[in-house]
Amino acid sequence: MGKYANHEEFGVNAPINYREDTTSESFLNGMTAIAPPGMKPRTSRGRKFEEKTDFKASARWHHNFDLAMFGGSDIESKDYESGQLGLESKLNGIKRVPGRP
């Protein structure tokens, strides 16, 4: 079974997890793992990465995933950011499934 019980639970939880899990540390750890021996990524790139993974980026990510997988079933409108806010406001009735342990 997958991490989320249904698509609504995915729509509420996944963008929040995306924002919380896309940190400068996770970026730098990933880049360090693929860097050539003796090289490491600049910390400034990690900060820039984290700055670009805010609410707007998570809403756009979810919108694009939703279009690709479900034809835009959750946030069809052109104003997908308000659609994402509407989904996240449902969090009280939907189980919170954190991203990383």
XYZ file of N, CA and C in Angstrom:
303
model
N 0.843 -1.178 0.000
C 0.000 0.000 0.000
C 0.889 1.242 0.000
N 0.410 2.300 -0.644
C 1.176 3.531 -0.748
C 1.165 4.327 0.547
N 1.866 5.425 0.526
C 1.982 6.270 1.699
C 0.666 6.955 2.037
N -0.110 7.318 1.009
C -1.377 8.021 1.210
C -2.543 7.106 0.855
N -3.616 7.194 1.631
C -4.758 6.302 1.446
C -5.556 6.628 0.184
N -5.617 7.906 -0.201
C -6.378 8.300 -1.387
C -5.790 9.586 -1.964
N -6.355 10.026 -3.083
C -5.803 11.195 -3.747
C -6.010 12.478 -2.941
N -7.104 12.566 -2.217
C -7.341 13.755 -1.398
C -6.275 13.865 -0.301
N -5.957 12.740 0.321
C -4.916 12.737 1.344
C -3.570 13.119 0.728
N -3.309 12.652 -0.472
C -2.091 13.040 -1.184
C -2.071 14.552 -1.410
N -3.185 15.101 -1.908
C -3.257 16.524 -2.229
C -3.081 17.431 -1.032
N -3.498 16.978 0.132
C -3.355 17.777 1.344
C -1.953 17.638 1.927
N -1.418 16.435 1.951
C -0.148 16.177 2.633
C 1.103 16.394 1.794
N 1.097 15.922 0.548
C 2.328 15.927 -0.253
C 2.922 17.314 -0.458
N 2.130 18.353 -0.788
C 2.756 19.673 -0.952
C 3.360 20.224 0.340
N 2.735 19.930 1.467
C 3.284 20.372 2.758
C 4.605 19.644 3.014
N 4.619 18.337 2.762
C 5.845 17.564 2.941
C 6.935 18.053 1.993
N 6.542 18.412 0.775
C 7.504 18.938 -0.195
C 8.190 20.180 0.371
N 7.395 21.092 0.918
C 7.965 22.320 1.479
C 8.855 22.034 2.679
N 8.414 21.122 3.541
C 9.177 20.830 4.757
C 10.449 20.045 4.473
N 10.420 19.171 3.472
C 11.550 18.277 3.216
C 12.582 18.848 2.249
N 12.234 19.876 1.494
C 13.192 20.449 0.548
C 13.977 21.555 1.240
N 14.925 21.137 2.026
C 15.756 22.064 2.791
C 17.127 22.199 2.142
N 17.855 23.188 2.579
C 19.215 23.349 2.054
C 20.067 22.134 2.432
N 19.823 21.563 3.613
C 20.596 20.383 4.035
C 20.330 19.197 3.116
N 19.057 18.952 2.783
C 18.749 17.818 1.911
C 19.356 18.022 0.524
N 19.330 19.267 0.035
C 19.944 19.574 -1.257
C 21.450 19.318 -1.211
N 22.106 19.852 -0.181
C 23.562 19.695 -0.075
C 23.961 18.235 0.120
N 23.186 17.487 0.892
C 23.472 16.053 1.066
C 23.356 15.311 -0.256
N 22.327 15.612 -1.018
C 22.143 14.965 -2.317
C 23.246 15.319 -3.296
N 23.615 16.583 -3.331
C 24.663 17.023 -4.251
C 26.028 16.469 -3.845
N 26.267 16.359 -2.538
C 27.525 15.797 -2.055
C 27.644 14.337 -2.480
N 26.515 13.632 -2.452
C 26.526 12.210 -2.806
C 26.913 11.983 -4.265
N 26.602 12.935 -5.141
C 26.908 12.732 -6.561
C 28.100 13.557 -7.039
N 28.688 14.343 -6.150
C 29.835 15.179 -6.528
C 31.082 14.316 -6.754
N 31.938 14.755 -7.661
C 33.204 14.029 -7.857
C 34.038 14.043 -6.576
N 34.897 13.073 -6.407
C 35.735 13.023 -5.200
C 36.506 14.323 -5.000
N 36.521 14.786 -3.766
C 37.250 15.998 -3.423
C 36.494 17.292 -3.669
N 35.294 17.213 -4.200
C 34.508 18.427 -4.449
C 33.245 18.397 -3.597
N 32.751 19.568 -3.272
C 31.496 19.644 -2.537
C 30.720 20.868 -3.021
N 29.387 20.831 -2.904
C 28.577 21.948 -3.393
C 28.698 23.169 -2.485
N 28.459 24.325 -3.057
C 28.488 25.562 -2.283
C 27.244 25.669 -1.414
N 27.426 26.148 -0.192
C 26.281 26.304 0.712
C 25.307 27.357 0.202
N 25.797 28.331 -0.569
C 24.896 29.356 -1.113
C 23.879 28.744 -2.061
N 24.267 27.697 -2.767
C 23.315 27.023 -3.665
C 22.228 26.312 -2.868
N 22.587 25.782 -1.721
C 21.595 25.151 -0.849
C 20.584 26.165 -0.344
N 21.056 27.342 0.034
C 20.143 28.398 0.497
C 19.208 28.841 -0.622
N 19.752 29.002 -1.829
C 18.919 29.403 -2.972
C 17.873 28.339 -3.266
N 18.284 27.071 -3.181
C 17.345 25.969 -3.414
C 16.185 26.036 -2.426
N 16.493 26.226 -1.155
C 15.444 26.270 -0.133
C 14.522 27.470 -0.346
N 15.070 28.594 -0.751
C 14.251 29.780 -1.001
C 13.253 29.546 -2.131
N 13.613 28.694 -3.073
C 12.752 28.460 -4.235
C 11.757 27.324 -4.019
N 11.700 26.756 -2.828
C 10.756 25.665 -2.551
C 9.731 26.120 -1.518
N 9.140 27.266 -1.755
C 8.140 27.838 -0.855
C 6.739 27.346 -1.229
N 5.722 28.019 -0.714
C 4.351 27.612 -0.993
C 4.041 27.632 -2.486
N 4.471 28.696 -3.170
C 4.189 28.812 -4.599
C 4.765 27.628 -5.372
N 5.993 27.258 -5.043
C 6.644 26.135 -5.717
C 5.932 24.823 -5.409
N 5.494 24.624 -4.176
C 4.810 23.375 -3.830
C 3.448 23.306 -4.506
N 2.761 24.441 -4.623
C 1.470 24.458 -5.313
C 1.666 24.160 -6.796
N 2.691 24.724 -7.394
C 2.977 24.475 -8.819
C 3.356 23.008 -9.030
N 4.176 22.465 -8.122
C 4.572 21.060 -8.205
C 3.333 20.163 -8.136
N 2.435 20.425 -7.180
C 1.239 19.598 -7.048
C 0.334 19.756 -8.261
N 0.194 20.974 -8.759
C -0.630 21.222 -9.948
C -0.100 20.411 -11.135
N 1.202 20.453 -11.364
C 1.784 19.716 -12.488
C 1.642 18.211 -12.314
N 1.838 17.698 -11.103
C 1.656 16.271 -10.833
C 0.200 15.874 -11.066
N -0.706 16.709 -10.578
C -2.128 16.437 -10.716
C -2.547 16.406 -12.183
N -2.026 17.331 -12.968
C -2.329 17.335 -14.408
C -1.798 16.081 -15.086
N -0.567 15.715 -14.765
C 0.052 14.561 -15.404
C -0.628 13.248 -15.024
N -0.982 13.089 -13.747
C -1.504 11.808 -13.279
C -3.028 11.699 -13.309
N -3.716 12.818 -13.091
C -5.167 12.750 -12.926
C -5.930 13.716 -13.820
N -5.252 14.406 -14.707
C -5.927 15.343 -15.599
C -6.408 16.604 -14.907
N -5.847 16.927 -13.777
C -6.213 18.156 -13.072
C -7.429 18.015 -12.189
N -7.606 16.869 -11.558
C -8.823 16.604 -10.791
C -8.989 17.460 -9.541
N -7.911 17.859 -8.886
C -8.031 18.617 -7.632
C -7.989 20.118 -7.816
N -7.043 20.589 -8.577
C -6.850 22.033 -8.678
C -6.838 22.429 -10.150
N -8.013 22.380 -10.752
C -8.143 22.584 -12.186
C -7.984 24.034 -12.615
N -8.385 24.972 -11.771
C -8.442 26.367 -12.192
C -7.073 26.936 -12.505
N -7.073 28.038 -13.195
C -5.813 28.715 -13.516
C -5.148 29.244 -12.246
N -5.944 29.525 -11.221
C -5.399 30.007 -9.949
C -5.161 28.806 -9.029
N -4.171 27.989 -9.398
C -3.927 26.754 -8.647
C -3.432 27.015 -7.239
N -2.869 28.207 -6.984
C -2.398 28.496 -5.625
C -3.565 28.568 -4.645
N -4.671 29.201 -5.048
C -5.824 29.241 -4.153
C -6.449 27.856 -4.029
N -6.366 27.053 -5.090
C -6.829 25.667 -5.013
C -6.026 24.879 -4.006
N -4.716 25.131 -3.987
C -3.867 24.435 -3.018
C -4.194 24.885 -1.600
N -4.424 26.182 -1.420
C -4.818 26.676 -0.093
C -6.116 26.017 0.357
N -7.053 25.848 -0.564
C -8.314 25.180 -0.238
C -8.095 23.748 0.193
N -7.211 23.048 -0.502
C -6.897 21.664 -0.122
C -6.256 21.607 1.255
N -5.284 22.478 1.490
C -4.581 22.441 2.769
C -5.482 22.852 3.920
N -6.524 23.606 3.647
C -7.455 23.968 4.714
C -8.278 22.760 5.161
N -8.333 21.713 4.338
C -9.048 20.482 4.692
C -8.242 19.612 5.656
N -7.037 20.026 5.970
C -6.140 19.200 6.769
C -6.777 18.726 8.073
N -7.653 19.543 8.662
C -8.279 19.147 9.927
C -9.063 17.851 9.811
N -9.650 17.595 8.650
C -10.436 16.378 8.487
C -9.655 15.234 7.884
N -8.407 15.464 7.542
C -7.601 14.449 6.868
C -6.350 14.166 7.688
N -5.996 12.908 7.764
C -4.839 12.477 8.544
C -3.568 13.133 8.012
N -2.757 13.679 8.905
C -1.468 14.262 8.529
C -0.448 13.141 8.452
N 0.174 12.998 7.282
C 1.191 11.990 7.060
C 2.513 12.715 6.811
N 3.362 12.819 7.843
C 4.619 13.549 7.659
C 5.533 12.897 6.630
N 6.376 13.734 6.014
C 7.258 13.253 4.956
C 8.366 12.360 5.468
N 9.285 12.921 6.199
C 10.446 12.151 6.669
C 10.260 11.842 8.152
N 10.735 10.664 8.571
C 10.598 10.290 9.989
C 11.464 11.126 10.895
